[in-house]
PDB file of C-alpha atoms in Angstrom:
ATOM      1  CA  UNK A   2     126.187  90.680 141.349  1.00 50.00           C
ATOM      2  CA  UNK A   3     128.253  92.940 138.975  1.00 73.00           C
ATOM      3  CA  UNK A   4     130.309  95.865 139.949  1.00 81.00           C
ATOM      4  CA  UNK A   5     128.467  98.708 138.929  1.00 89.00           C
ATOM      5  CA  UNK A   6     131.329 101.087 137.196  1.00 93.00           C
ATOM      6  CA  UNK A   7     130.760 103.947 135.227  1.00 96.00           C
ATOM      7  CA  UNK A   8     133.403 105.296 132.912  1.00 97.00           C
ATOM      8  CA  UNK A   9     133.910 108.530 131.719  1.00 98.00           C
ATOM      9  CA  UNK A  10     135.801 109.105 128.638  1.00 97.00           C
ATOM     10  CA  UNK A  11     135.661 110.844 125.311  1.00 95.00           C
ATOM     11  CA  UNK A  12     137.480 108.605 123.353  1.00 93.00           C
ATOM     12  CA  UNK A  13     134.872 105.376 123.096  1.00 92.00           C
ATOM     13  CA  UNK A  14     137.664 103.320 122.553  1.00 91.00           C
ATOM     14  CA  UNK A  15     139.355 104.064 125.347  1.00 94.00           C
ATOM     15  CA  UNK A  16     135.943 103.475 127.398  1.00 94.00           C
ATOM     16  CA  UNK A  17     135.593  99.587 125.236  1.00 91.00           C
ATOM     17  CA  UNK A  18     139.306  98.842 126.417  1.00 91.00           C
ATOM     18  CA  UNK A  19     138.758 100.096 130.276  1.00 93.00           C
ATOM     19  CA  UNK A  20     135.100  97.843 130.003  1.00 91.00           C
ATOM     20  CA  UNK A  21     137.662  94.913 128.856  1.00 88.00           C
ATOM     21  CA  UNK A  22     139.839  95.389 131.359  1.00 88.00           C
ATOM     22  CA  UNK A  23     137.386  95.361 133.761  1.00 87.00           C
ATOM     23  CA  UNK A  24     135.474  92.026 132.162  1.00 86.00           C
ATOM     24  CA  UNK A  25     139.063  90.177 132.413  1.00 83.00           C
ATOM     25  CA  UNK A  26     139.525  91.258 136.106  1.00 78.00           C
ATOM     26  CA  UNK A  27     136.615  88.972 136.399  1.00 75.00           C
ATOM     27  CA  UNK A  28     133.941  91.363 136.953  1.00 74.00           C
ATOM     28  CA  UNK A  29     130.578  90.968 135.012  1.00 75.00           C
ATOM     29  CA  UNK A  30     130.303  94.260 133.289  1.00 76.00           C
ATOM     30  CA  UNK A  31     126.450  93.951 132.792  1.00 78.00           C
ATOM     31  CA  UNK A  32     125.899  97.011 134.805  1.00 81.00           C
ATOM     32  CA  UNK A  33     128.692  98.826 133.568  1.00 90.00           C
ATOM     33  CA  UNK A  34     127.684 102.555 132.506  1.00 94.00           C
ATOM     34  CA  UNK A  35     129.726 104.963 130.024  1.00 96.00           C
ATOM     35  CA  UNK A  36     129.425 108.398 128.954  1.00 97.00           C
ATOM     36  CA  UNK A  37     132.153 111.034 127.234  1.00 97.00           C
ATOM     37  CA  UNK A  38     132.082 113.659 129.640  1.00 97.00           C
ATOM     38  CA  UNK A  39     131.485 114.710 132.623  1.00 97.00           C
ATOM     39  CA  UNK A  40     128.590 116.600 132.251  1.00 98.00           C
ATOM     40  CA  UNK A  41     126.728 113.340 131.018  1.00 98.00           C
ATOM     41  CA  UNK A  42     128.370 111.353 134.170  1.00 98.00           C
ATOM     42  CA  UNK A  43     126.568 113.974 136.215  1.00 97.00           C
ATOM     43  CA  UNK A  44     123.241 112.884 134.812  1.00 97.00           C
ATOM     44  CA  UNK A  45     123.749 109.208 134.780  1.00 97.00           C
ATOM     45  CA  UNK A  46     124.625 109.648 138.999  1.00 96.00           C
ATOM     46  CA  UNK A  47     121.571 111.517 139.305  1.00 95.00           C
ATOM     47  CA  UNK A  48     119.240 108.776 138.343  1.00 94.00           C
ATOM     48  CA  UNK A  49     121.904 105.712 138.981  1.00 92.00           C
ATOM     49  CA  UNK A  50     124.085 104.564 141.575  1.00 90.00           C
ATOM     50  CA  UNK A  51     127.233 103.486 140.747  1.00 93.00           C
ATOM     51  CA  UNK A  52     130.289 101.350 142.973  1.00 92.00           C
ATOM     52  CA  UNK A  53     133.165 103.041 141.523  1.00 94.00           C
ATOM     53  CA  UNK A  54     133.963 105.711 138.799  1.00 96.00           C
ATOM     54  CA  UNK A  55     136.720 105.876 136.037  1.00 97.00           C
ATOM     55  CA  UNK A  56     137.205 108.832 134.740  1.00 97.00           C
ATOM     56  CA  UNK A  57     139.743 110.791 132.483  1.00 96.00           C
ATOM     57  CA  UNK A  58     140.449 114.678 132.594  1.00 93.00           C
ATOM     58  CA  UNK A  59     140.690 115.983 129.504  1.00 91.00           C
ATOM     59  CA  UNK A  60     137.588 116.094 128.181  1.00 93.00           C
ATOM     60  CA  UNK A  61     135.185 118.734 126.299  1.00 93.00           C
ATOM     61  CA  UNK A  62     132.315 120.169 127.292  1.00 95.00           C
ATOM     62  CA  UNK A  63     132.997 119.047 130.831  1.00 96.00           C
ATOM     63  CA  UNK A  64     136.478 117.803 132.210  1.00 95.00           C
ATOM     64  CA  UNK A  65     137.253 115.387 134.738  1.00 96.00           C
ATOM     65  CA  UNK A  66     138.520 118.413 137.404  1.00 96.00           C
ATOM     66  CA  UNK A  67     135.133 119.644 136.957  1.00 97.00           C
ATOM     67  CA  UNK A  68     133.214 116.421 137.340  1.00 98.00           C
ATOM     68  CA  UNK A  69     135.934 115.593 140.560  1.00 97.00           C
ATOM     69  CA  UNK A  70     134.441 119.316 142.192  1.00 97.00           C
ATOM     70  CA  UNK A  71     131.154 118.258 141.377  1.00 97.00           C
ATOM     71  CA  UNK A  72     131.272 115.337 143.142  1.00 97.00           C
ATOM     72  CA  UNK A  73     132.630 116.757 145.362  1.00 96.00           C
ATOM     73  CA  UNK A  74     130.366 118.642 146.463  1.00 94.00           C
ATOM     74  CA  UNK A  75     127.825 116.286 146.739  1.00 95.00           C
ATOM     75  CA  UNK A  76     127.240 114.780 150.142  1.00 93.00           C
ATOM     76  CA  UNK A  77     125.873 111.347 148.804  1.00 93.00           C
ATOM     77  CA  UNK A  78     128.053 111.503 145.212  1.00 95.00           C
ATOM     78  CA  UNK A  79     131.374 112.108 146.927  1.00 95.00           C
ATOM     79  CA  UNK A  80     131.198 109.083 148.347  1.00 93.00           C
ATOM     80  CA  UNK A  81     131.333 107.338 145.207  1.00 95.00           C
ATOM     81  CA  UNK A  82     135.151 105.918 144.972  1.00 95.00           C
ATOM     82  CA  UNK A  83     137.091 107.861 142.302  1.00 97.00           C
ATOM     83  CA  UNK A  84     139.799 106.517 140.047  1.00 96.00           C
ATOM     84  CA  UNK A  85     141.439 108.697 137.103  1.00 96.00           C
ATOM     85  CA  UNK A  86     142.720 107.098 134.412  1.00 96.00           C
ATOM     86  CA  UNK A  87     144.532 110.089 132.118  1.00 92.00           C
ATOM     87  CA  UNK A  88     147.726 110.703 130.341  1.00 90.00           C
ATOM     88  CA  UNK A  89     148.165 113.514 132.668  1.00 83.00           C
ATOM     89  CA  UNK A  90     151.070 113.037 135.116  1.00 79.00           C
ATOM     90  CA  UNK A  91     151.434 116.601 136.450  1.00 83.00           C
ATOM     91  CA  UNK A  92     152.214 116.740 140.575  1.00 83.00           C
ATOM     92  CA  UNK A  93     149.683 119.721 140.986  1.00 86.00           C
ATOM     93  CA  UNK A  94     146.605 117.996 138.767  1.00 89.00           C
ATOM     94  CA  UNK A  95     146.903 114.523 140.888  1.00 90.00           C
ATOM     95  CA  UNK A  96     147.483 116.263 143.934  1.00 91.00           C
ATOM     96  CA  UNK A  97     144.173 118.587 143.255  1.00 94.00           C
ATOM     97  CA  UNK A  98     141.887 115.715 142.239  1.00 95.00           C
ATOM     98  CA  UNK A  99     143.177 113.735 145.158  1.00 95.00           C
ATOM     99  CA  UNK A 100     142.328 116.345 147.272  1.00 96.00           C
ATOM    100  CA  UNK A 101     138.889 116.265 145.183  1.00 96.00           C
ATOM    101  CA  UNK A 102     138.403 112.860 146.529  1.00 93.00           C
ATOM    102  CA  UNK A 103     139.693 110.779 143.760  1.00 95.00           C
ATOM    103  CA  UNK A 104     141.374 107.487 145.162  1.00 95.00           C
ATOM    104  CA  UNK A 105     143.736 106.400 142.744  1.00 95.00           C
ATOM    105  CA  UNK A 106     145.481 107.910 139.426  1.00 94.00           C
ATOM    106  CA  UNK A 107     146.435 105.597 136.854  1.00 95.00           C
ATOM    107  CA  UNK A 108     148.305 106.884 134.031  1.00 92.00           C
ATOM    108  CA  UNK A 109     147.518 105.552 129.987  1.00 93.00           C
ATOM    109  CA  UNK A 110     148.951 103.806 128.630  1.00 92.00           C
ATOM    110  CA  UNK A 111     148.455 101.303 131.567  1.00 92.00           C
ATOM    111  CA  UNK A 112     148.465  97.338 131.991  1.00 90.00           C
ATOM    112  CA  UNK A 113     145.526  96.099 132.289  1.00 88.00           C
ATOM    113  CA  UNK A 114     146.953  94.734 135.542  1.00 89.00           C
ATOM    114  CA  UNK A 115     147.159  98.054 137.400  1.00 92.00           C
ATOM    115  CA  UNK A 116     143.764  98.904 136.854  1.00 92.00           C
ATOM    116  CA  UNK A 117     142.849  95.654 138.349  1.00 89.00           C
ATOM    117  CA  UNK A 118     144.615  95.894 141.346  1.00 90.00           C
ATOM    118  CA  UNK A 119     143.729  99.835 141.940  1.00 92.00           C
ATOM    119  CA  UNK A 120     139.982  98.009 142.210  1.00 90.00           C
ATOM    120  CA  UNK A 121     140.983  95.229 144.056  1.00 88.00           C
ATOM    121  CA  UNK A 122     142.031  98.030 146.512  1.00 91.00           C
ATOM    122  CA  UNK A 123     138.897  99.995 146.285  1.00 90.00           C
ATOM    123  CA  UNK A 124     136.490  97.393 146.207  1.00 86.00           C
ATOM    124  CA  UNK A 125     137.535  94.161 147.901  1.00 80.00           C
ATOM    125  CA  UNK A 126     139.520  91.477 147.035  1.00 57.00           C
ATOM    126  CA  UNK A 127     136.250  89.466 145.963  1.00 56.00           C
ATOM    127  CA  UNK A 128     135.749  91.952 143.055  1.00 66.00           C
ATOM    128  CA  UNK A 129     139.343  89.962 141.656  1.00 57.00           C
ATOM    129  CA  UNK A 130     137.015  86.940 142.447  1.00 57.00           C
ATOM    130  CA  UNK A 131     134.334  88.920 140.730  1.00 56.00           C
ATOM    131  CA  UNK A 132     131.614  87.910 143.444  1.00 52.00           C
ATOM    132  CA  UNK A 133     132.008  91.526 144.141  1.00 53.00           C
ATOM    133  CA  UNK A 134     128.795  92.306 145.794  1.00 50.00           C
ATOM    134  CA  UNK A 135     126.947  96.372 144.551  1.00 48.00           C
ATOM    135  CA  UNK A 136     126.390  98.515 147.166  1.00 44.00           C
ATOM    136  CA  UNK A 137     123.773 100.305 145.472  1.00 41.00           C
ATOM    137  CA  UNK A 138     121.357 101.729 147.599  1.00 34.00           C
ATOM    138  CA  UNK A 139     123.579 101.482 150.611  1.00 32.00           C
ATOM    139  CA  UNK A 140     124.161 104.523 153.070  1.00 32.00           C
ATOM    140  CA  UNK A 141     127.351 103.739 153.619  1.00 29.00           C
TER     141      UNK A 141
ATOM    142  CA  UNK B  18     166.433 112.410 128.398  1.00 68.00           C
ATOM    143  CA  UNK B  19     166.901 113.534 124.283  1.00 88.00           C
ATOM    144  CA  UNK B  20     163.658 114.436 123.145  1.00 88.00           C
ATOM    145  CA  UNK B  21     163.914 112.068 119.781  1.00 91.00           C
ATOM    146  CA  UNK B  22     165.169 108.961 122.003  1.00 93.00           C
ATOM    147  CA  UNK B  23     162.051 109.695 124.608  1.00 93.00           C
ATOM    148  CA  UNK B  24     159.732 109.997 121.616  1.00 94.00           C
ATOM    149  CA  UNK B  25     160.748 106.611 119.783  1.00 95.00           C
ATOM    150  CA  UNK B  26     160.039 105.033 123.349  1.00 96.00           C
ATOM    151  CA  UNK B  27     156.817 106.689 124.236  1.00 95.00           C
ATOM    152  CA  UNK B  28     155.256 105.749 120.870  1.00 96.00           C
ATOM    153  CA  UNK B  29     156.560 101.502 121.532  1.00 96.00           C
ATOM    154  CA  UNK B  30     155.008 101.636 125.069  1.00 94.00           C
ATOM    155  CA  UNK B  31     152.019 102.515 124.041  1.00 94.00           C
ATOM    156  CA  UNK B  32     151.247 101.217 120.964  1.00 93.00           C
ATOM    157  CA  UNK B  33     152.711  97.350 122.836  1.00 92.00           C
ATOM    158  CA  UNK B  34     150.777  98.514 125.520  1.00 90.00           C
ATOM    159  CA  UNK B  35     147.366  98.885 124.153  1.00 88.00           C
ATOM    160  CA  UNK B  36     147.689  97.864 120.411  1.00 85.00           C
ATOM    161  CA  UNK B  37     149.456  95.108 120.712  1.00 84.00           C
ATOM    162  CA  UNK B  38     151.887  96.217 118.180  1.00 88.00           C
ATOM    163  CA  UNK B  39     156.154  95.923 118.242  1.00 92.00           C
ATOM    164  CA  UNK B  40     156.878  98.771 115.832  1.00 93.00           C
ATOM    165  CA  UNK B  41     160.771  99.716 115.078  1.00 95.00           C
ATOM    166  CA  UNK B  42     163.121 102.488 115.047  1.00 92.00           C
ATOM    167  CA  UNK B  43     164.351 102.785 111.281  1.00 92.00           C
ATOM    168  CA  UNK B  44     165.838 105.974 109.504  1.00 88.00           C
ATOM    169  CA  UNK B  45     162.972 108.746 108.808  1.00 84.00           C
ATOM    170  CA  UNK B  46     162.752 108.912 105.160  1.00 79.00           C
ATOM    171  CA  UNK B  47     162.160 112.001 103.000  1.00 77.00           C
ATOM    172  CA  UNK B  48     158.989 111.392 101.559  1.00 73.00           C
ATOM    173  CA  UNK B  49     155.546 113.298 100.569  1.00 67.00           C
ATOM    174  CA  UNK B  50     152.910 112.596 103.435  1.00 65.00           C
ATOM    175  CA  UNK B  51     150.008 114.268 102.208  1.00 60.00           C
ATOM    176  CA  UNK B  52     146.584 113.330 104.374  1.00 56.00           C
ATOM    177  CA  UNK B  53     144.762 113.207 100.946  1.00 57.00           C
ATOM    178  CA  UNK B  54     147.387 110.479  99.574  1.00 66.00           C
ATOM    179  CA  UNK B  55     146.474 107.641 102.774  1.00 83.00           C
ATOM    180  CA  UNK B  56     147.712 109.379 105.356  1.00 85.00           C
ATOM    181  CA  UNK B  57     146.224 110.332 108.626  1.00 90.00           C
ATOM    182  CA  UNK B  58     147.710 112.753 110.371  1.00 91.00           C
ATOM    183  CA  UNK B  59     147.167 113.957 114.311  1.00 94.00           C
ATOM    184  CA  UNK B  60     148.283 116.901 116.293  1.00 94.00           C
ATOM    185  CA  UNK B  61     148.703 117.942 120.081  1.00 95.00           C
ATOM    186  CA  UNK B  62     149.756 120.771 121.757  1.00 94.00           C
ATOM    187  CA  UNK B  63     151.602 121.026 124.943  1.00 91.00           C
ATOM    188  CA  UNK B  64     152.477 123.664 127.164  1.00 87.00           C
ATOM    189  CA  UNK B  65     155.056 124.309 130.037  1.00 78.00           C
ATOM    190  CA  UNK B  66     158.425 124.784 130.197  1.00 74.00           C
ATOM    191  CA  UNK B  67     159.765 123.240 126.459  1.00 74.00           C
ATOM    192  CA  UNK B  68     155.910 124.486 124.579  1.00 86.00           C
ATOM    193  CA  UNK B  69     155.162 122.676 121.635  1.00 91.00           C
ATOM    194  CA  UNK B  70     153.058 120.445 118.939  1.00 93.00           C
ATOM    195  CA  UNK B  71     153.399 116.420 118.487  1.00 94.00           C
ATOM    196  CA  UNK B  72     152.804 115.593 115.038  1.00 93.00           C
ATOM    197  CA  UNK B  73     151.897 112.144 113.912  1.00 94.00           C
ATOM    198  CA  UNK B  74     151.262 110.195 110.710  1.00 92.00           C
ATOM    199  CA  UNK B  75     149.557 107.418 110.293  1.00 92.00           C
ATOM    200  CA  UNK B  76     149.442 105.178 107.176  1.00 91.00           C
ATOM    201  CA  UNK B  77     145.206 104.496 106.765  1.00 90.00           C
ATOM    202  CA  UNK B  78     145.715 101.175 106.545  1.00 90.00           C
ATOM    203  CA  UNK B  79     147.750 100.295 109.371  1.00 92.00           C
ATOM    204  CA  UNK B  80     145.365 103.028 111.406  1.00 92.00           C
ATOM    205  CA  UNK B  81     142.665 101.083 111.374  1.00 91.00           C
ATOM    206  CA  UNK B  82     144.189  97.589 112.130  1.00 89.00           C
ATOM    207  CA  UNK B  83     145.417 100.067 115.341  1.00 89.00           C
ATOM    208  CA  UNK B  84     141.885 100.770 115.555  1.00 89.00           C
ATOM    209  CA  UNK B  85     140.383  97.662 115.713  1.00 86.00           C
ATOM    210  CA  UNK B  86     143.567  96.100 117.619  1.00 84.00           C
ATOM    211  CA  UNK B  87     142.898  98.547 120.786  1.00 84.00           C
ATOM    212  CA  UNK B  88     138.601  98.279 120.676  1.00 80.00           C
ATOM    213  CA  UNK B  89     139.310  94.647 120.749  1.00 78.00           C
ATOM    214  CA  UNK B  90     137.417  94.223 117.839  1.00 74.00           C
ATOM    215  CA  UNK B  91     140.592  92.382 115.053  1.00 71.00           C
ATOM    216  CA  UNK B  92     138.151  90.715 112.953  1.00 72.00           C
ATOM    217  CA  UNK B  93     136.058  94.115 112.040  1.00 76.00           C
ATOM    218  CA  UNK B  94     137.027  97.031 110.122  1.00 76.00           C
ATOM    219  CA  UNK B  95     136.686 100.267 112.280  1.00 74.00           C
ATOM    220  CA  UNK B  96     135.396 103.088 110.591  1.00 84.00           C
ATOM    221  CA  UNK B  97     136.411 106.115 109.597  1.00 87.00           C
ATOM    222  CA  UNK B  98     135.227 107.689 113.252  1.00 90.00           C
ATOM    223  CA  UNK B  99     136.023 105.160 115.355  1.00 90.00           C
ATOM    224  CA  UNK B 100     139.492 105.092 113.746  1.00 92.00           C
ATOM    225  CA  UNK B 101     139.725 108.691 114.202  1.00 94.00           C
ATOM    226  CA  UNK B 102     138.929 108.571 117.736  1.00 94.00           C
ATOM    227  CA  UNK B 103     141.847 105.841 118.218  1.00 94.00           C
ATOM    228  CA  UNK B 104     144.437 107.794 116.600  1.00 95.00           C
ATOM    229  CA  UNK B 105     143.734 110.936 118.695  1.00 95.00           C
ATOM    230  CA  UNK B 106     143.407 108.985 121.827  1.00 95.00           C
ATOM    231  CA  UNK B 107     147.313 107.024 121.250  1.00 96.00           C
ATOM    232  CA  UNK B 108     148.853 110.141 120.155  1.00 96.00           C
ATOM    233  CA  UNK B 109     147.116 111.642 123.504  1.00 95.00           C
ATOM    234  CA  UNK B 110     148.803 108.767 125.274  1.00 95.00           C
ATOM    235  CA  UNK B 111     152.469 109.061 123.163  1.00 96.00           C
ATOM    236  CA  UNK B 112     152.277 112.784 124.065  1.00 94.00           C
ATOM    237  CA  UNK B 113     152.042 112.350 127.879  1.00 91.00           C
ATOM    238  CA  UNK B 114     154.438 109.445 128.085  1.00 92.00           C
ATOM    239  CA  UNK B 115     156.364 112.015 126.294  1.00 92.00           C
ATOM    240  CA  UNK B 116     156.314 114.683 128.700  1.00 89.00           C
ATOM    241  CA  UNK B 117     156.518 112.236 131.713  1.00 87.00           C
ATOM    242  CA  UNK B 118     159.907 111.018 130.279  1.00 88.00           C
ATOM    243  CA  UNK B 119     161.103 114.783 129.206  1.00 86.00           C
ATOM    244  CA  UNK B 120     160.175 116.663 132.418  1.00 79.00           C
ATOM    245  CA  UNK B 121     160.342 113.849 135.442  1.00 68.00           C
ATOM    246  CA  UNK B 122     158.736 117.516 137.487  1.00 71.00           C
ATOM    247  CA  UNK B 123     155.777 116.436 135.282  1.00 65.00           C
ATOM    248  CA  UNK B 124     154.544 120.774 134.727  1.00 74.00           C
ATOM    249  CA  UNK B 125     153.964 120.385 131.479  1.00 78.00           C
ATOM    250  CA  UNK B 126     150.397 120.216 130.044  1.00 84.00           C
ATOM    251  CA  UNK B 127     148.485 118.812 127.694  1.00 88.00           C
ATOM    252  CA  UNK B 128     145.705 120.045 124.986  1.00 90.00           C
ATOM    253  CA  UNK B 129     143.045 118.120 123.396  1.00 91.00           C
ATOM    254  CA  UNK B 130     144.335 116.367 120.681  1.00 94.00           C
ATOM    255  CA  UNK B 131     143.114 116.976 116.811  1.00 94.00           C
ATOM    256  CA  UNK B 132     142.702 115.482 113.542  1.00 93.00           C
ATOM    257  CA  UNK B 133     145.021 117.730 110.695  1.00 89.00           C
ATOM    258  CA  UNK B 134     143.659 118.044 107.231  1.00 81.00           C
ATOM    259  CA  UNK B 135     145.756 119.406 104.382  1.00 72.00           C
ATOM    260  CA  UNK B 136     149.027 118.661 103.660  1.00 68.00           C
ATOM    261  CA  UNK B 137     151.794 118.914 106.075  1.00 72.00           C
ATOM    262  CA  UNK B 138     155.385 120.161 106.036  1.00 76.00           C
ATOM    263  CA  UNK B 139     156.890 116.834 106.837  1.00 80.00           C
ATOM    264  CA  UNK B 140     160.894 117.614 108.402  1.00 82.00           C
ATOM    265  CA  UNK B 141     163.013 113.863 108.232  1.00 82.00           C
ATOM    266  CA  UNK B 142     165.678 116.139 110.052  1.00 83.00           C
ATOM    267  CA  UNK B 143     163.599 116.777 113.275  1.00 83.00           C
ATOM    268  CA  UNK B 144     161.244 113.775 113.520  1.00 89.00           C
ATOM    269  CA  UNK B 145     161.372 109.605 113.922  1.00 93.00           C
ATOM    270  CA  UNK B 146     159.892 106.919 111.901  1.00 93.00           C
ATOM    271  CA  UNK B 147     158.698 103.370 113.307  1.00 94.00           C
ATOM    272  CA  UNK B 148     158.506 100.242 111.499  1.00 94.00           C
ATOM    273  CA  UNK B 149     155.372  98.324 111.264  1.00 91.00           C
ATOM    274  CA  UNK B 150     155.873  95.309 109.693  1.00 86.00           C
ATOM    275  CA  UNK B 151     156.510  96.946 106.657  1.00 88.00           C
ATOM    276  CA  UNK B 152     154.523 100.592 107.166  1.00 89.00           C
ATOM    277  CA  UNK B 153     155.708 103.377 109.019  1.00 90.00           C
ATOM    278  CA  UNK B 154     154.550 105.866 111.126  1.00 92.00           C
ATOM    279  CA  UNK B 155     156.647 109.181 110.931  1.00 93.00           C
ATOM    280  CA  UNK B 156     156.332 111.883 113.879  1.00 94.00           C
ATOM    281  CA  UNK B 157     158.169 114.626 114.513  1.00 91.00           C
ATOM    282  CA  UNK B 158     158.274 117.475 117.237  1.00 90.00           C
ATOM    283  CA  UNK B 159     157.740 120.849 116.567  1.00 87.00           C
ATOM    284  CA  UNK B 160     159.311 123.529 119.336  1.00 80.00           C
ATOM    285  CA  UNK B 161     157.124 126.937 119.853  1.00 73.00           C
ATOM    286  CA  UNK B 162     160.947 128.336 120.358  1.00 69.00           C
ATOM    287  CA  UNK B 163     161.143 127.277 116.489  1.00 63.00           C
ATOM    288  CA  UNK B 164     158.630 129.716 115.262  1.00 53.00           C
ATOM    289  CA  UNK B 165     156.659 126.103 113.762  1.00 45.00           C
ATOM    290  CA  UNK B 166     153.179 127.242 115.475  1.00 42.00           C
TER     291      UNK B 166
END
């Protein structure tokens, strides 16, 4: 099965190059969900499940701090894997949204290669095999 | 690191990074950029300790090749939007590779970035151009210090 990935990011090319990246890291991006903020991110996890998240901060209407506290929040949502993927580098933002739960910060412009690895990390080395198996529904 | 030389470098990494695109240094020219006359121009502000605007311009043309280069899509002509969008989102990405290389504390901060209409005061003096196989893009920094916002 596909990794089920949902990325949240205003700019829609941004989100087509992070669904690339994710295709050529062998994963089949069938089930892969994107919205522009993370308001809308909040409505997609309240009807899907989703593996992992990518999301960048700045954002309008809802930011990727805000989304981060959300989830945060959230009993069953917080356990959805984190990664931020945002020109931000500042000590106090990464520290905050790793205290948030986010997993991993990757900063733009980025290799394709890091964002691979930050999900081989997250998600098993068979997602690199991409035989990565969805853990949707599981109460893990 | 001086501001110019950490400029010229954040704007190659990431337009080899995610455009796929070797631009280089040459001198910045004195030269009328007006958006109406094919120019697209895009501008960020940053806060912290050195406050500030990025300011780039972008010839149309070579925008969206940029465009379609980073949505993987070469063979397609991006539209106005979607070209729009790109531009925002690499000068987003030129401003924090900026700041990472000009405060290694990394306290600086970063707006959303915008889309300028109207013609612009274009200063050779305090900006960089970049080769593009035979286009340029011109950007310069403007200081709150300056009295330019």
């Amino acid at each position: 099965m596909g990794v089920h990935a949902l990325i949240v990011d205003d700019s829609a090319a941004m989100r087509a190059v992070l669904k690339k990246v994710l295709a050529l890291s062998g994963a089949d991006v069938s089930h892969c969900l994107e919205v522009s903020n993370g308001k809308e991110a909040l409505e997609v996890l309240s009807k899907e499940w989703v593996d992992v998240i990518l999301t960048d901060i700045h954002m309008p209407v809802m930011d990727g701090m805000e989304l981060l506290e959300s989830l945060h929040g959230d009993e069953m949502l917080s356990r959805v894997p984190v990664v931020v993927v945002t020109t931000e580098a500042r000590r106090e933002l990464v520290e905050r949204a790793t205290a948030l739960g986010a997993r991993a910060h990757v900063r733009k412009p980025f290799q394709p290669e890091t964002i691979k690895k930050v999900l081989e990390a997250i998600l098993g080395e068979e997602f690199a095999r991409g035989t990565h198996e969805s853990t949707e529904g599981c109460d893990f | 690191m001086e501001p110019m030389r950490a400029l010229r470098d954040a704007i190659s990494e990431v337009l080899e990074t995610m455009c796929f695109m070797c631009p280089v240094p040459v001198k910045a020219p004195a030269m009328d950029l007006d958006p109406a006359e094919d120019w697209a121009v895009v501008e960020l502000d940053f806060g912290g300790k050195d406050a500030g605007s990025l300011r780039i311009y972008f010839p149309w043309g070579l925008a969206v090749e940029m465009a379609s280069a980073m949505r993987g899509q070469a063979d397609t002509i991006a539209q106005a939007e979607e070209t729009h969008d790109v531009l925002k989102e690499v000068t987003n990405m030129v401003a924090g590779s900026l700041l990472h290389r000009l405060d290694p504390e990394a306290k600086a901060s970063l707006q959303l970035p915008r889309v300028v209409t109207g013609a612009q005061p274009w200063d050779p003096a305090r900006g960089l151009a970049m080769d593009l196989d035979g286009r340029m893009i011109v950007a310069q920094l403007l200081w709150e210090s300056e009295g330019d916002n």
